[in-house]
Amino acid sequence: MNNLKMDLSSNGSPLSPVIIVENIASQLACSPVDKKVALQMDEEDELKYFREHFHIPKVKDLPPTNLALVDEDENCIYFAGNSLGLQPKKIKTYIDEELDKWAKMGVHGHMNGKRPWIFGDECIVELMADIVGAHKEEVALMNGLTVNLHLLLLSFFKPTTNRYKILMEAKAFPSDHYAVESQLQLHGLNVERSLLIIEPRKGEETLRIEDILAVIEKEGDSVAVIFFSGVQYYTGQLFDIPRITKAGQEKGCLVGFDMAHAVGNIELCLHDWGVDFACWCTYKYLNTGAGGLAGAYIHEKHSQTVKPMLTGWWGHEFKTRFLMENKLQLSPGINGFRLSNPPILLVCALQASLEIFSQTPMKLLRKKSILLTGYLEYLIRHYYSEDKEDPEKTYVKIITPSHIEERGCQLTLAFSIPVKSVFKELEKRGIACDMREPNALRVAPVPLYNSFRDVHRFIEILGSAITSAEQTADSTAHS
Ligand SMILES: *Cc1c(COP(=O)(O)O)cnc(C)c1O
């Protein structure tokens, strides 16, 4: 039995997760919701060994766990990789190497050892470029995400009398929203007139591509920059990056993306899609730890024309950088945007993470991810209903689009009972996931370190968490 490898239908197209799950169940002669199906899928998972590269927290070590409700030696179910990825075991080794080097040779560490500090970022930038589908000259590793967004907008947003707007999706991540707002203000623009926001249709949670394209068509002539997320952090919606890029550019707009929730999650081809600029953090699916070294990208077509508005010595060409003559010889493209020497301890963390990714193509990770998240969706649809009037089943709605081309690994769930109480009950039982106001639970099975068994256990525990939350709601209603 080898379903994961035989997962093409007779016409060669990929089988849907539903069909794969049901095929396995019928071969095992059990129900599709039986734990045996999860164990079989783990057995067949070619990527299962990647889990060994990570520290998986134990339930007993998670602060909200109620020890009476769990087996304390169990690993936790970590579905919070969309917020902060787990720690690759190699990070500590690499950081220790640089701490030792510093202790032993001090300033000589800049030029010596296996990771000369002055080239720290450049040594690993190619690994990052592979993940985002760019040439290595198009990517720099520097700063944090929001800082990079500001640096890019300073150069890409050049409003004129007729073209002065920035177009974004509604409810963008607050930092992106504030960054854009403050950039408009920096140019003395009125935010209300200049910030164009696309909202979902009434009664809908996610955006339709035809609505996005219609706004671009209608308003494009006055839009200077279109700035969208690749994958929306709240809804988990994956936008059609190539179509938005093409439509915007046909209208004369520059098009940039925040890839924070897309990088390491879906396959990206920033260069081939012609995306003008992009930025991302690395502590979510790229697992580099809080505040990790961020990434920025500028398409090579801009390498001679788009210049940084703020400069520092690290943007100066390497050959003459240390002559200290104070005559700036700017590196082309994104490399000219570098300001400071790279933080080597953050480089170590990023290197450990990128080396894990380099062991498998994104295509394979994505293939597992589609099945893993599809399995989660399958089980949720089996046990719960999206109809609030359903007399049999509790209401749980999946806000994230069900088309696999329109999502990454995250599913966002909405409940009719208060989400906060469901979340608390999950946390007591050793689940790490994420709650966002007003009413969303975000769960992200990550293909690098989550298993099909994790998904199955999650569903079992979600059942008891919901029962418990319903009882609490009932008893408060009656008291
Ligand atoms: C995580 C995230 C951020 C966080 O920004 P930092 O500068 O890394 O603190 C910003 N925007 C988006 C879309 C994110 O997902």
mmCIF file of N, CA, C and O and ligand atoms in Angstrom, residues 82-83 144-147 172-176 229 231 233 258 260-261 281 283-284 291-292 294, ligand 1:
data_model
loop_
_atom_site.group_PDB
_atom_site.id
_atom_site.type_symbol
_atom_site.label_atom_id
_atom_site.label_comp_id
_atom_site.label_asym_id
_atom_site.label_seq_id
_atom_site.Cartn_x
_atom_site.Cartn_y
_atom_site.Cartn_z
ATOM 1 N N ASN A 82 2.391 29.223 12.403
ATOM 2 C CA ASN A 82 2.093 30.435 11.638
ATOM 3 C C ASN A 82 2.385 31.691 12.462
ATOM 4 O O ASN A 82 2.385 32.798 11.932
ATOM 5 N N SER A 83 2.613 31.490 13.761
ATOM 6 C CA SER A 83 2.873 32.623 14.637
ATOM 7 C C SER A 83 4.354 32.634 15.041
ATOM 8 O O SER A 83 5.048 33.641 14.904
ATOM 9 N N GLY A 144 14.154 43.857 10.492
ATOM 10 C CA GLY A 144 12.903 43.157 10.748
ATOM 11 C C GLY A 144 11.948 43.453 9.608
ATOM 12 O O GLY A 144 12.207 44.316 8.768
ATOM 13 N N LEU A 145 10.829 42.741 9.595
ATOM 14 C CA LEU A 145 9.883 42.892 8.490
ATOM 15 C C LEU A 145 9.379 44.320 8.315
ATOM 16 O O LEU A 145 9.401 44.880 7.221
ATOM 17 N N THR A 146 8.919 44.933 9.394
ATOM 18 C CA THR A 146 8.305 46.252 9.251
ATOM 19 C C THR A 146 9.333 47.296 8.827
ATOM 20 O O THR A 146 9.030 48.199 8.033
ATOM 21 N N VAL A 147 10.556 47.144 9.323
ATOM 22 C CA VAL A 147 11.630 48.060 8.900
ATOM 23 C C VAL A 147 11.833 47.926 7.390
ATOM 24 O O VAL A 147 11.914 48.932 6.663
ATOM 25 N N ALA A 172 -5.613 44.230 6.903
ATOM 26 C CA ALA A 172 -4.224 43.777 6.788
ATOM 27 C C ALA A 172 -3.628 43.709 8.189
ATOM 28 O O ALA A 172 -4.170 44.288 9.141
ATOM 29 N N PHE A 173 -2.542 43.023 8.331
ATOM 30 C CA PHE A 173 -1.841 42.955 9.612
ATOM 31 C C PHE A 173 -1.575 44.385 10.098
ATOM 32 O O PHE A 173 -1.134 45.236 9.319
ATOM 33 N N PRO A 174 -1.844 44.673 11.380
ATOM 34 C CA PRO A 174 -1.739 46.064 11.848
ATOM 35 C C PRO A 174 -0.425 46.758 11.500
ATOM 36 O O PRO A 174 -0.422 47.923 11.105
ATOM 37 N N SER A 175 0.689 46.036 11.615
ATOM 38 C CA SER A 175 1.967 46.697 11.351
ATOM 39 C C SER A 175 2.038 47.189 9.900
ATOM 40 O O SER A 175 2.539 48.288 9.630
ATOM 41 N N ASP A 176 1.517 46.398 8.981
ATOM 42 C CA ASP A 176 1.521 46.798 7.568
ATOM 43 C C ASP A 176 0.616 48.002 7.364
ATOM 44 O O ASP A 176 0.938 48.935 6.621
ATOM 45 N N SER A 229 -0.958 41.169 1.148
ATOM 46 C CA SER A 229 -0.225 40.035 1.701
ATOM 47 C C SER A 229 -0.315 38.881 0.713
ATOM 48 O O SER A 229 -1.257 38.805 -0.081
ATOM 49 N N VAL A 231 -0.263 35.510 1.718
ATOM 50 C CA VAL A 231 -1.273 34.751 2.449
ATOM 51 C C VAL A 231 -1.756 35.655 3.575
ATOM 52 O O VAL A 231 -0.949 36.179 4.345
ATOM 53 N N TYR A 233 -2.973 36.865 7.011
ATOM 54 C CA TYR A 233 -2.673 36.238 8.312
ATOM 55 C C TYR A 233 -3.931 35.785 9.055
ATOM 56 O O TYR A 233 -3.907 34.807 9.787
ATOM 57 N N ASP A 258 3.611 41.407 1.063
ATOM 58 C CA ASP A 258 4.136 40.964 2.347
ATOM 59 C C ASP A 258 4.019 39.449 2.382
ATOM 60 O O ASP A 258 2.914 38.907 2.376
ATOM 61 N N ALA A 260 5.049 37.371 4.753
ATOM 62 C CA ALA A 260 5.256 36.813 6.097
ATOM 63 C C ALA A 260 4.603 35.443 6.264
ATOM 64 O O ALA A 260 5.185 34.526 6.834
ATOM 65 N N HIS A 261 3.371 35.293 5.771
ATOM 66 C CA HIS A 261 2.646 34.031 5.943
ATOM 67 C C HIS A 261 2.726 33.121 4.730
ATOM 68 O O HIS A 261 2.102 32.066 4.701
ATOM 69 N N CYS A 281 9.072 38.144 7.245
ATOM 70 C CA CYS A 281 9.823 37.805 8.447
ATOM 71 C C CYS A 281 10.182 36.324 8.365
ATOM 72 O O CYS A 281 9.720 35.619 7.471
ATOM 73 N N TYR A 283 10.391 34.216 11.361
ATOM 74 C CA TYR A 283 10.149 33.468 12.606
ATOM 75 C C TYR A 283 8.847 32.677 12.561
ATOM 76 O O TYR A 283 8.509 31.993 13.506
ATOM 77 N N LYS A 284 8.083 32.790 11.478
ATOM 78 C CA LYS A 284 6.848 32.005 11.357
ATOM 79 C C LYS A 284 7.201 30.650 10.741
ATOM 80 O O LYS A 284 7.827 29.838 11.397
ATOM 81 N N GLY A 291 11.806 37.669 16.473
ATOM 82 C CA GLY A 291 12.640 38.776 16.012
ATOM 83 C C GLY A 291 13.728 38.370 15.033
ATOM 84 O O GLY A 291 14.672 39.123 14.810
ATOM 85 N N GLY A 292 13.591 37.201 14.426
ATOM 86 C CA GLY A 292 14.613 36.696 13.483
ATOM 87 C C GLY A 292 14.896 37.663 12.331
ATOM 88 O O GLY A 292 14.131 38.594 12.059
ATOM 89 N N ALA A 294 15.012 39.340 8.932
ATOM 90 C CA ALA A 294 13.958 39.362 7.916
ATOM 91 C C ALA A 294 14.538 39.400 6.504
ATOM 92 O O ALA A 294 15.744 39.585 6.311
HETATM 93 C C1 LIG B 1 4.055 38.677 11.524
HETATM 94 C C2 LIG B 1 3.736 39.823 10.656
HETATM 95 C C3 LIG B 1 4.285 41.092 10.909
HETATM 96 C C4 LIG B 1 5.185 41.365 12.086
HETATM 97 O O1 LIG B 1 6.088 42.386 11.795
HETATM 98 P P1 LIG B 1 7.507 42.484 12.516
HETATM 99 O O2 LIG B 1 8.110 43.692 11.920
HETATM 100 O O3 LIG B 1 8.244 41.209 12.223
HETATM 101 O O4 LIG B 1 7.276 42.597 13.991
HETATM 102 C C5 LIG B 1 3.940 42.123 10.035
HETATM 103 N N1 LIG B 1 3.112 41.914 8.987
HETATM 104 C C6 LIG B 1 2.583 40.697 8.728
HETATM 105 C C7 LIG B 1 1.659 40.510 7.556
HETATM 106 C C8 LIG B 1 2.871 39.617 9.556
HETATM 107 O O5 LIG B 1 2.320 38.441 9.308
#
